PDB file of C-alpha atoms in Angstrom:
ATOM      1  CA  MET A  28     170.340 209.798  98.400  1.00 35.00           C
ATOM      2  CA  GLU A  29     167.113 207.608  99.872  1.00 39.00           C
ATOM      3  CA  ILE A  30     165.623 207.222  96.242  1.00 38.00           C
ATOM      4  CA  SER A  31     168.781 206.077  94.894  1.00 38.00           C
ATOM      5  CA  ASN A  32     169.896 203.259  97.431  1.00 43.00           C
ATOM      6  CA  GLN A  33     166.448 201.528  97.104  1.00 45.00           C
ATOM      7  CA  THR A  34     166.026 198.906  93.829  1.00 47.00           C
ATOM      8  CA  SER A  35     162.662 196.477  92.533  1.00 53.00           C
ATOM      9  CA  VAL A  36     165.090 194.135  93.812  1.00 61.00           C
ATOM     10  CA  SER A  37     164.905 190.704  91.179  1.00 72.00           C
ATOM     11  CA  ASP A  38     167.255 188.460  93.487  1.00 82.00           C
ATOM     12  CA  PHE A  39     168.804 188.608  96.300  1.00 86.00           C
ATOM     13  CA  LEU A  40     171.991 186.071  97.241  1.00 86.00           C
ATOM     14  CA  LEU A  41     171.757 183.404 100.124  1.00 88.00           C
ATOM     15  CA  LEU A  42     175.095 184.490 101.625  1.00 84.00           C
ATOM     16  CA  GLY A  43     175.129 180.853 103.641  1.00 78.00           C
ATOM     17  CA  PHE A  44     177.868 179.788 104.568  1.00 76.00           C
ATOM     18  CA  SER A  45     180.144 180.997 101.568  1.00 66.00           C
ATOM     19  CA  ALA A  46     182.405 182.534 104.183  1.00 66.00           C
ATOM     20  CA  HIS A  47     184.186 178.974 104.331  1.00 70.00           C
ATOM     21  CA  PRO A  48     184.951 177.833 101.630  1.00 74.00           C
ATOM     22  CA  GLU A  49     187.767 175.115 102.900  1.00 76.00           C
ATOM     23  CA  GLN A  50     184.425 174.101 104.087  1.00 79.00           C
ATOM     24  CA  GLN A  51     181.918 173.899 100.916  1.00 83.00           C
ATOM     25  CA  PRO A  52     182.533 169.844 100.325  1.00 87.00           C
ATOM     26  CA  LEU A  53     181.798 168.864 104.031  1.00 89.00           C
ATOM     27  CA  LEU A  54     178.587 170.886 104.307  1.00 88.00           C
ATOM     28  CA  PHE A  55     177.830 169.279 101.220  1.00 91.00           C
ATOM     29  CA  GLY A  56     178.154 165.746 101.899  1.00 93.00           C
ATOM     30  CA  LEU A  57     176.840 166.158 105.796  1.00 92.00           C
ATOM     31  CA  PHE A  58     173.536 168.030 104.681  1.00 93.00           C
ATOM     32  CA  LEU A  59     173.108 165.556 101.855  1.00 95.00           C
ATOM     33  CA  GLY A  60     173.173 162.416 104.119  1.00 94.00           C
ATOM     34  CA  MET A  61     170.417 164.666 106.188  1.00 93.00           C
ATOM     35  CA  TYR A  62     168.743 164.964 103.652  1.00 95.00           C
ATOM     36  CA  LEU A  63     168.805 162.005 102.704  1.00 95.00           C
ATOM     37  CA  VAL A  64     168.336 159.945 105.808  1.00 93.00           C
ATOM     38  CA  THR A  65     165.393 162.825 106.229  1.00 93.00           C
ATOM     39  CA  VAL A  66     163.025 161.803 103.273  1.00 94.00           C
ATOM     40  CA  LEU A  67     163.990 157.856 103.525  1.00 92.00           C
ATOM     41  CA  GLY A  68     162.589 157.736 107.177  1.00 89.00           C
ATOM     42  CA  ASN A  69     159.765 160.325 107.390  1.00 91.00           C
ATOM     43  CA  LEU A  70     158.511 158.244 104.364  1.00 91.00           C
ATOM     44  CA  LEU A  71     158.973 155.035 105.710  1.00 87.00           C
ATOM     45  CA  ILE A  72     157.244 156.191 108.119  1.00 88.00           C
ATOM     46  CA  ILE A  73     154.215 157.562 106.659  1.00 90.00           C
ATOM     47  CA  MET A  74     154.179 153.753 104.390  1.00 87.00           C
ATOM     48  CA  ALA A  75     154.605 151.597 107.628  1.00 86.00           C
ATOM     49  CA  ILE A  76     151.748 153.229 108.945  1.00 88.00           C
ATOM     50  CA  VAL A  77     148.845 153.532 105.928  1.00 88.00           C
ATOM     51  CA  SER A  78     150.213 148.963 105.619  1.00 85.00           C
ATOM     52  CA  ASP A  79     149.559 148.167 108.712  1.00 81.00           C
ATOM     53  CA  GLN A  80     146.328 148.044 110.293  1.00 83.00           C
ATOM     54  CA  HIS A  81     146.920 148.339 113.707  1.00 84.00           C
ATOM     55  CA  LEU A  82     147.782 151.338 113.119  1.00 85.00           C
ATOM     56  CA  HIS A  83     145.644 153.345 112.311  1.00 89.00           C
ATOM     57  CA  THR A  84     144.693 155.292 115.104  1.00 90.00           C
ATOM     58  CA  PRO A  85     144.633 158.560 115.971  1.00 92.00           C
ATOM     59  CA  MET A  86     147.851 158.812 116.963  1.00 89.00           C
ATOM     60  CA  TYR A  87     149.743 157.488 114.037  1.00 90.00           C
ATOM     61  CA  PHE A  88     147.336 159.151 112.183  1.00 94.00           C
ATOM     62  CA  PHE A  89     149.008 162.687 113.223  1.00 93.00           C
ATOM     63  CA  LEU A  90     152.127 160.765 113.270  1.00 90.00           C
ATOM     64  CA  ALA A  91     151.748 160.555 109.908  1.00 92.00           C
ATOM     65  CA  ASN A  92     151.595 164.233 108.844  1.00 94.00           C
ATOM     66  CA  LEU A  93     153.872 165.532 111.214  1.00 92.00           C
ATOM     67  CA  SER A  94     155.880 163.041 108.957  1.00 92.00           C
ATOM     68  CA  PHE A  95     154.323 164.268 106.070  1.00 95.00           C
ATOM     69  CA  VAL A  96     154.843 167.582 107.060  1.00 94.00           C
ATOM     70  CA  ASP A  97     158.721 167.369 107.917  1.00 92.00           C
ATOM     71  CA  THR A  98     159.437 165.706 104.362  1.00 94.00           C
ATOM     72  CA  CYS A  99     158.040 168.968 102.964  1.00 94.00           C
ATOM     73  CA  PHE A 100     159.935 170.980 104.978  1.00 93.00           C
ATOM     74  CA  THR A 101     163.504 169.921 104.373  1.00 93.00           C
ATOM     75  CA  CYS A 102     161.984 169.898 100.593  1.00 94.00           C
ATOM     76  CA  THR A 103     161.410 173.346 100.770  1.00 94.00           C
ATOM     77  CA  ILE A 104     165.098 174.139 101.869  1.00 93.00           C
ATOM     78  CA  VAL A 105     167.848 171.658 101.022  1.00 93.00           C
ATOM     79  CA  PRO A 106     167.690 171.419  98.176  1.00 93.00           C
ATOM     80  CA  LYS A 107     168.531 175.083  97.407  1.00 91.00           C
ATOM     81  CA  VAL A 108     171.396 174.693 100.090  1.00 91.00           C
ATOM     82  CA  LEU A 109     172.984 172.049  98.008  1.00 91.00           C
ATOM     83  CA  ALA A 110     172.751 173.394  94.838  1.00 90.00           C
ATOM     84  CA  ASN A 111     173.789 176.515  95.771  1.00 88.00           C
ATOM     85  CA  ILE A 112     177.114 174.601  97.585  1.00 87.00           C
ATOM     86  CA  LEU A 113     177.115 172.214  94.691  1.00 86.00           C
ATOM     87  CA  LYS A 114     177.254 174.735  91.287  1.00 82.00           C
ATOM     88  CA  GLN A 115     178.519 178.298  93.770  1.00 80.00           C
ATOM     89  CA  CYS A 116     175.609 180.764  92.468  1.00 80.00           C
ATOM     90  CA  HIS A 117     173.933 182.249  95.199  1.00 82.00           C
ATOM     91  CA  ALA A 118     171.276 183.402  93.594  1.00 87.00           C
ATOM     92  CA  ILE A 119     167.119 183.655  94.097  1.00 89.00           C
ATOM     93  CA  SER A 120     164.795 185.463  92.328  1.00 89.00           C
ATOM     94  CA  TYR A 121     162.659 187.186  94.154  1.00 88.00           C
ATOM     95  CA  THR A 122     159.374 185.886  93.634  1.00 90.00           C
ATOM     96  CA  GLY A 123     161.255 182.382  94.348  1.00 91.00           C
ATOM     97  CA  CYS A 124     162.564 183.764  98.008  1.00 91.00           C
ATOM     98  CA  LEU A 125     159.204 184.983  98.814  1.00 92.00           C
ATOM     99  CA  VAL A 126     157.534 181.571  97.495  1.00 94.00           C
ATOM    100  CA  GLN A 127     160.824 179.873  99.621  1.00 94.00           C
ATOM    101  CA  MET A 128     159.897 182.332 102.408  1.00 93.00           C
ATOM    102  CA  TYR A 129     155.907 180.986 102.404  1.00 95.00           C
ATOM    103  CA  PHE A 130     156.220 177.618 102.226  1.00 95.00           C
ATOM    104  CA  PHE A 131     158.912 177.626 105.287  1.00 93.00           C
ATOM    105  CA  MET A 132     156.409 179.837 107.523  1.00 92.00           C
ATOM    106  CA  ALA A 133     153.032 177.861 106.966  1.00 94.00           C
ATOM    107  CA  LEU A 134     155.086 174.173 107.430  1.00 94.00           C
ATOM    108  CA  THR A 135     156.712 175.189 110.973  1.00 90.00           C
ATOM    109  CA  LEU A 136     153.167 177.027 112.178  1.00 92.00           C
ATOM    110  CA  LEU A 137     151.521 173.454 110.894  1.00 93.00           C
ATOM    111  CA  ASP A 138     154.990 171.859 113.270  1.00 90.00           C
ATOM    112  CA  ASP A 139     153.910 173.808 115.680  1.00 89.00           C
ATOM    113  CA  PHE A 140     149.912 172.645 115.764  1.00 93.00           C
ATOM    114  CA  LEU A 141     150.700 169.088 115.014  1.00 92.00           C
ATOM    115  CA  LEU A 142     152.834 168.730 118.258  1.00 89.00           C
ATOM    116  CA  ALA A 143     149.489 170.622 120.196  1.00 92.00           C
ATOM    117  CA  VAL A 144     147.390 167.942 118.330  1.00 94.00           C
ATOM    118  CA  MET A 145     149.333 165.112 119.447  1.00 90.00           C
ATOM    119  CA  ALA A 146     150.016 166.107 122.801  1.00 90.00           C
ATOM    120  CA  TYR A 147     145.809 167.299 123.753  1.00 93.00           C
ATOM    121  CA  ASP A 148     145.681 162.909 121.370  1.00 93.00           C
ATOM    122  CA  ARG A 149     147.790 161.527 124.336  1.00 88.00           C
ATOM    123  CA  TYR A 150     146.369 163.390 126.746  1.00 92.00           C
ATOM    124  CA  VAL A 151     142.925 162.124 126.535  1.00 94.00           C
ATOM    125  CA  ALA A 152     144.646 158.556 125.694  1.00 90.00           C
ATOM    126  CA  ILE A 153     146.032 158.591 129.030  1.00 87.00           C
ATOM    127  CA  CYS A 154     144.008 161.014 131.784  1.00 89.00           C
ATOM    128  CA  LEU A 155     140.231 159.880 130.095  1.00 91.00           C
ATOM    129  CA  PRO A 156     141.115 156.895 128.331  1.00 89.00           C
ATOM    130  CA  LEU A 157     137.437 156.127 128.320  1.00 91.00           C
ATOM    131  CA  HIS A 158     135.983 158.434 126.503  1.00 92.00           C
ATOM    132  CA  TYR A 159     139.497 158.844 123.707  1.00 93.00           C
ATOM    133  CA  THR A 160     137.762 156.687 121.301  1.00 92.00           C
ATOM    134  CA  THR A 161     133.775 159.083 121.233  1.00 93.00           C
ATOM    135  CA  ILE A 162     136.078 162.786 121.786  1.00 93.00           C
ATOM    136  CA  MET A 163     139.268 161.922 118.639  1.00 94.00           C
ATOM    137  CA  CYS A 164     136.827 159.940 116.636  1.00 93.00           C
ATOM    138  CA  PRO A 165     137.662 159.812 112.726  1.00 93.00           C
ATOM    139  CA  GLN A 166     135.594 163.441 112.320  1.00 94.00           C
ATOM    140  CA  ARG A 167     137.438 165.027 114.921  1.00 94.00           C
ATOM    141  CA  CYS A 168     140.587 163.839 114.145  1.00 95.00           C
ATOM    142  CA  LEU A 169     140.093 165.631 110.754  1.00 96.00           C
ATOM    143  CA  LEU A 170     138.782 169.035 111.674  1.00 96.00           C
ATOM    144  CA  LEU A 171     141.957 168.562 114.113  1.00 95.00           C
ATOM    145  CA  VAL A 172     144.029 167.974 111.249  1.00 96.00           C
ATOM    146  CA  THR A 173     141.935 170.229 108.255  1.00 96.00           C
ATOM    147  CA  ALA A 174     142.001 173.170 110.732  1.00 95.00           C
ATOM    148  CA  SER A 175     145.494 172.570 111.644  1.00 95.00           C
ATOM    149  CA  TRP A 176     146.236 173.105 108.054  1.00 95.00           C
ATOM    150  CA  LEU A 177     144.289 176.846 107.603  1.00 95.00           C
ATOM    151  CA  CYS A 178     145.082 178.172 109.662  1.00 93.00           C
ATOM    152  CA  SER A 179     149.252 178.442 108.972  1.00 94.00           C
ATOM    153  CA  HIS A 180     148.240 179.036 105.550  1.00 94.00           C
ATOM    154  CA  LEU A 181     145.818 181.665 106.673  1.00 93.00           C
ATOM    155  CA  LEU A 182     149.030 183.271 108.509  1.00 92.00           C
ATOM    156  CA  ALA A 183     152.004 182.603 106.512  1.00 93.00           C
ATOM    157  CA  SER A 184     149.999 183.882 103.810  1.00 94.00           C
ATOM    158  CA  SER A 185     149.453 187.127 105.354  1.00 91.00           C
ATOM    159  CA  LEU A 186     153.032 187.659 106.250  1.00 90.00           C
ATOM    160  CA  THR A 187     153.776 187.125 103.111  1.00 92.00           C
ATOM    161  CA  LEU A 188     151.504 189.350 101.458  1.00 91.00           C
ATOM    162  CA  LEU A 189     153.069 192.491 103.286  1.00 88.00           C
ATOM    163  CA  MET A 190     156.887 191.237 102.964  1.00 88.00           C
ATOM    164  CA  SER A 191     156.113 191.118  98.868  1.00 87.00           C
ATOM    165  CA  GLN A 192     155.274 195.759 100.275  1.00 86.00           C
ATOM    166  CA  PHE A 193     158.272 196.434 100.742  1.00 83.00           C
ATOM    167  CA  SER A 194     161.322 198.350  99.134  1.00 81.00           C
ATOM    168  CA  PHE A 195     165.010 197.430  99.617  1.00 79.00           C
ATOM    169  CA  CYS A 196     168.281 198.836  99.831  1.00 73.00           C
ATOM    170  CA  ALA A 197     170.874 198.353  97.620  1.00 61.00           C
ATOM    171  CA  SER A 198     172.561 195.459  99.626  1.00 70.00           C
ATOM    172  CA  HIS A 199     170.591 191.485  97.872  1.00 81.00           C
ATOM    173  CA  ALA A 200     172.640 189.847 100.249  1.00 84.00           C
ATOM    174  CA  ILE A 201     171.030 187.839 102.703  1.00 85.00           C
ATOM    175  CA  PRO A 202     173.156 186.570 105.598  1.00 84.00           C
ATOM    176  CA  HIS A 203     171.084 183.081 105.884  1.00 85.00           C
ATOM    177  CA  PHE A 204     170.969 179.877 103.730  1.00 88.00           C
ATOM    178  CA  PHE A 205     167.544 180.199 103.075  1.00 90.00           C
ATOM    179  CA  CYS A 206     165.127 183.160 102.622  1.00 90.00           C
ATOM    180  CA  ASP A 207     163.894 183.483 106.579  1.00 85.00           C
ATOM    181  CA  LEU A 208     162.113 186.293 108.244  1.00 84.00           C
ATOM    182  CA  LEU A 209     164.049 188.283 109.710  1.00 81.00           C
ATOM    183  CA  PRO A 210     167.113 188.185 107.790  1.00 83.00           C
ATOM    184  CA  LEU A 211     165.278 189.725 104.942  1.00 85.00           C
ATOM    185  CA  LEU A 212     163.986 192.241 107.346  1.00 83.00           C
ATOM    186  CA  LYS A 213     167.145 193.901 108.355  1.00 81.00           C
ATOM    187  CA  LEU A 214     167.901 194.722 104.317  1.00 83.00           C
ATOM    188  CA  ALA A 215     164.166 196.354 103.875  1.00 81.00           C
ATOM    189  CA  CYS A 216     164.596 200.350 103.651  1.00 81.00           C
ATOM    190  CA  SER A 217     160.361 200.754 103.835  1.00 76.00           C
ATOM    191  CA  ASP A 218     159.020 200.301 107.550  1.00 78.00           C
ATOM    192  CA  THR A 219     158.152 197.285 109.105  1.00 78.00           C
ATOM    193  CA  GLN A 220     156.854 198.303 112.630  1.00 82.00           C
ATOM    194  CA  ILE A 221     153.647 196.711 111.180  1.00 84.00           C
ATOM    195  CA  PHE A 222     154.922 194.366 110.515  1.00 84.00           C
ATOM    196  CA  GLN A 223     157.049 192.898 113.433  1.00 82.00           C
ATOM    197  CA  VAL A 224     153.862 193.875 115.344  1.00 86.00           C
ATOM    198  CA  MET A 225     151.703 191.359 113.026  1.00 86.00           C
ATOM    199  CA  MET A 226     154.787 188.785 113.798  1.00 83.00           C
ATOM    200  CA  PHE A 227     155.331 188.487 117.294  1.00 81.00           C
ATOM    201  CA  ALA A 228     150.803 188.392 117.260  1.00 84.00           C
ATOM    202  CA  GLU A 229     151.637 185.550 114.645  1.00 83.00           C
ATOM    203  CA  ALA A 230     154.422 184.035 116.902  1.00 78.00           C
ATOM    204  CA  ALA A 231     151.938 184.003 120.375  1.00 79.00           C
ATOM    205  CA  LEU A 232     149.422 182.991 118.841  1.00 81.00           C
ATOM    206  CA  SER A 233     150.920 179.475 116.718  1.00 82.00           C
ATOM    207  CA  GLY A 234     153.907 179.124 119.209  1.00 79.00           C
ATOM    208  CA  VAL A 235     153.075 180.344 122.897  1.00 82.00           C
ATOM    209  CA  VAL A 236     148.882 179.180 122.546  1.00 87.00           C
ATOM    210  CA  PRO A 237     150.244 175.374 120.666  1.00 89.00           C
ATOM    211  CA  LEU A 238     153.031 175.488 123.718  1.00 87.00           C
ATOM    212  CA  THR A 239     150.768 176.319 126.416  1.00 90.00           C
ATOM    213  CA  CYS A 240     148.772 173.541 125.606  1.00 91.00           C
ATOM    214  CA  VAL A 241     151.939 171.377 125.183  1.00 89.00           C
ATOM    215  CA  LEU A 242     152.801 171.753 128.793  1.00 89.00           C
ATOM    216  CA  VAL A 243     149.269 171.750 130.121  1.00 92.00           C
ATOM    217  CA  SER A 244     148.016 168.345 128.683  1.00 91.00           C
ATOM    218  CA  TYR A 245     151.593 167.414 130.107  1.00 88.00           C
ATOM    219  CA  ALA A 246     151.442 168.434 133.918  1.00 88.00           C
ATOM    220  CA  HIS A 247     148.213 166.477 133.323  1.00 89.00           C
ATOM    221  CA  ILE A 248     149.877 163.315 132.203  1.00 87.00           C
ATOM    222  CA  ILE A 249     152.457 163.464 134.084  1.00 84.00           C
ATOM    223  CA  HIS A 250     150.292 163.688 137.627  1.00 84.00           C
ATOM    224  CA  THR A 251     147.959 160.758 136.156  1.00 84.00           C
ATOM    225  CA  ILE A 252     151.407 158.173 135.287  1.00 82.00           C
ATOM    226  CA  LEU A 253     151.865 159.012 139.127  1.00 79.00           C
ATOM    227  CA  ARG A 254     149.488 157.869 140.369  1.00 80.00           C
ATOM    228  CA  ILE A 255     149.098 154.160 137.998  1.00 73.00           C
ATOM    229  CA  PRO A 256     150.257 152.160 141.033  1.00 74.00           C
ATOM    230  CA  SER A 257     152.372 149.828 138.060  1.00 70.00           C
ATOM    231  CA  VAL A 258     155.955 150.031 136.881  1.00 69.00           C
ATOM    232  CA  GLY A 259     155.631 148.670 133.888  1.00 67.00           C
ATOM    233  CA  GLY A 260     152.899 150.455 133.566  1.00 64.00           C
ATOM    234  CA  LYS A 261     154.050 153.967 133.789  1.00 67.00           C
ATOM    235  CA  HIS A 262     157.770 152.821 131.940  1.00 70.00           C
ATOM    236  CA  LYS A 263     155.402 152.043 128.672  1.00 66.00           C
ATOM    237  CA  VAL A 264     153.774 155.544 129.253  1.00 67.00           C
ATOM    238  CA  PHE A 265     156.563 157.248 129.015  1.00 69.00           C
ATOM    239  CA  SER A 266     158.185 155.538 127.390  1.00 67.00           C
ATOM    240  CA  THR A 267     155.536 157.067 125.201  1.00 64.00           C
ATOM    241  CA  CYS A 268     155.431 160.311 125.141  1.00 71.00           C
ATOM    242  CA  GLY A 269     159.042 160.712 125.769  1.00 72.00           C
ATOM    243  CA  SER A 270     159.602 160.676 122.362  1.00 70.00           C
ATOM    244  CA  HIS A 271     157.356 163.800 121.461  1.00 72.00           C
ATOM    245  CA  LEU A 272     158.731 165.487 124.540  1.00 77.00           C
ATOM    246  CA  SER A 273     161.600 165.280 123.452  1.00 76.00           C
ATOM    247  CA  VAL A 274     160.868 166.812 119.610  1.00 76.00           C
ATOM    248  CA  VAL A 275     158.304 169.227 121.314  1.00 80.00           C
ATOM    249  CA  THR A 276     161.455 170.482 123.322  1.00 81.00           C
ATOM    250  CA  LEU A 277     164.074 170.390 120.084  1.00 80.00           C
ATOM    251  CA  PHE A 278     161.379 172.398 117.796  1.00 79.00           C
ATOM    252  CA  TYR A 279     160.128 174.825 120.510  1.00 81.00           C
ATOM    253  CA  GLY A 280     163.639 175.516 121.730  1.00 79.00           C
ATOM    254  CA  THR A 281     165.626 176.592 118.692  1.00 76.00           C
ATOM    255  CA  LEU A 282     162.103 178.542 117.385  1.00 76.00           C
ATOM    256  CA  PHE A 283     162.475 180.525 120.656  1.00 75.00           C
ATOM    257  CA  LEU A 284     166.627 180.843 120.425  1.00 72.00           C
ATOM    258  CA  VAL A 285     166.114 182.164 116.677  1.00 70.00           C
ATOM    259  CA  TYR A 286     162.162 184.160 116.175  1.00 69.00           C
ATOM    260  CA  PHE A 287     161.078 186.376 120.138  1.00 67.00           C
ATOM    261  CA  GLN A 288     163.803 188.405 119.792  1.00 62.00           C
ATOM    262  CA  PRO A 289     163.492 192.007 117.847  1.00 60.00           C
ATOM    263  CA  SER A 290     165.030 192.014 114.364  1.00 57.00           C
ATOM    264  CA  SER A 291     167.209 194.985 115.315  1.00 59.00           C
ATOM    265  CA  THR A 292     169.295 192.169 117.908  1.00 62.00           C
ATOM    266  CA  TYR A 293     168.956 189.357 115.432  1.00 61.00           C
ATOM    267  CA  SER A 294     172.546 187.340 115.166  1.00 67.00           C
ATOM    268  CA  ALA A 295     172.833 185.674 112.014  1.00 67.00           C
ATOM    269  CA  GLU A 296     175.602 183.729 113.155  1.00 72.00           C
ATOM    270  CA  ILE A 297     172.697 181.902 115.922  1.00 73.00           C
ATOM    271  CA  GLY A 298     170.801 182.058 113.703  1.00 72.00           C
ATOM    272  CA  MET A 299     172.006 179.905 111.267  1.00 80.00           C
ATOM    273  CA  VAL A 300     173.362 177.070 113.357  1.00 79.00           C
ATOM    274  CA  ALA A 301     169.330 177.185 115.277  1.00 79.00           C
ATOM    275  CA  SER A 302     168.330 177.237 111.684  1.00 83.00           C
ATOM    276  CA  VAL A 303     170.126 173.957 111.015  1.00 86.00           C
ATOM    277  CA  VAL A 304     168.641 171.935 114.268  1.00 83.00           C
ATOM    278  CA  TYR A 305     165.297 172.960 113.363  1.00 82.00           C
ATOM    279  CA  THR A 306     165.453 172.769 109.328  1.00 86.00           C
ATOM    280  CA  MET A 307     167.542 169.897 109.143  1.00 89.00           C
ATOM    281  CA  VAL A 308     168.369 168.041 112.318  1.00 87.00           C
ATOM    282  CA  THR A 309     164.989 167.836 114.286  1.00 85.00           C
ATOM    283  CA  PRO A 310     162.944 166.258 110.828  1.00 88.00           C
ATOM    284  CA  MET A 311     166.311 163.684 110.492  1.00 89.00           C
ATOM    285  CA  LEU A 312     165.632 162.979 113.695  1.00 85.00           C
ATOM    286  CA  ASN A 313     161.581 162.576 114.351  1.00 81.00           C
ATOM    287  CA  PRO A 314     161.980 159.418 112.761  1.00 80.00           C
ATOM    288  CA  PHE A 315     164.390 157.807 114.548  1.00 80.00           C
ATOM    289  CA  ILE A 316     162.340 159.197 118.406  1.00 79.00           C
ATOM    290  CA  TYR A 317     158.999 157.981 116.909  1.00 73.00           C
ATOM    291  CA  SER A 318     160.042 154.271 115.958  1.00 70.00           C
ATOM    292  CA  LEU A 319     162.884 153.526 118.437  1.00 65.00           C
ATOM    293  CA  ARG A 320     160.867 154.084 121.080  1.00 64.00           C
ATOM    294  CA  ASN A 321     157.793 152.195 120.195  1.00 70.00           C
ATOM    295  CA  ARG A 322     157.392 148.774 120.226  1.00 73.00           C
ATOM    296  CA  ASP A 323     154.205 149.124 117.570  1.00 72.00           C
ATOM    297  CA  MET A 324     155.904 150.706 114.930  1.00 74.00           C
ATOM    298  CA  LYS A 325     159.037 149.662 115.014  1.00 72.00           C
ATOM    299  CA  GLY A 326     157.144 146.011 114.284  1.00 74.00           C
ATOM    300  CA  ALA A 327     155.386 148.236 111.842  1.00 72.00           C
ATOM    301  CA  LEU A 328     158.531 149.273 109.712  1.00 71.00           C
ATOM    302  CA  ARG A 329     160.081 145.466 109.829  1.00 74.00           C
ATOM    303  CA  HIS A 330     156.789 144.819 108.580  1.00 73.00           C
ATOM    304  CA  ALA A 331     156.533 147.027 105.340  1.00 65.00           C
ATOM    305  CA  ILE A 332     160.991 146.477 105.243  1.00 68.00           C
ATOM    306  CA  CYS A 333     160.734 142.848 104.607  1.00 65.00           C
ATOM    307  CA  TRP A 334     157.213 143.368 102.561  1.00 55.00           C
ATOM    308  CA  ASP A 335     158.966 144.674 100.581  1.00 49.00           C
TER     309      ASP A 335
END
């Protein structure tokens, strides 16, 4: 009986929002609008940074990388969601599912590392301004970004390789709108204990460590800001750092809600709502958060749009 309930998987069914067919047109319009705004907004950020010589600094170099990652991240998830809603075909191949899961993990981890790098950059700029150009030299900036890319893809590939070894039970229906880790684990008939240990270890490495870096950096930054006598100076620094803190809070809050729990207690409904936030809402808000509260970025965007 146990053998007959385990099958060689050719495809999965992404159930997603199929339980509410009357909401499909609304969801399609909403997700399509968010997708277009995300891609356009992040590409405008990249274009503005590349075209404006004044923005060729470490902070904007990291921001351009973050915008590129957010664009790729959204393109990994949302087009398939839109196609499923439009065609009412929820199938995804086994290989396609693993590929989507791999890029989802790699780009999420990369976001983690880049947010930590950006926090460190702000710490050096505000707390050690006289040493900023020495510490954040172009070679070190490139090294930090390259290390972030390599680490994220290495961690994602290890979990994807382990997942590919699992046997899955007769039901291949995933109660989610993309191939996420925890919903797939719920379908596995194999022993997933080693995988879960590795997943929590990687979550600690790629989640807790970068978050600690962010919190420590901003603790030093706030301490330094409070010693600035000028009210205008405090406002300028808080404006620059506040945008980054907003992104960090939204991103890490939803990730911790979903992934820092055993697979046995995973709730599909909560997981889908939280996933919408960090796969669609956060990448869409990032360009607005970073541009609307930044005078240099607003000027560069105006220049780039008028030039085009």
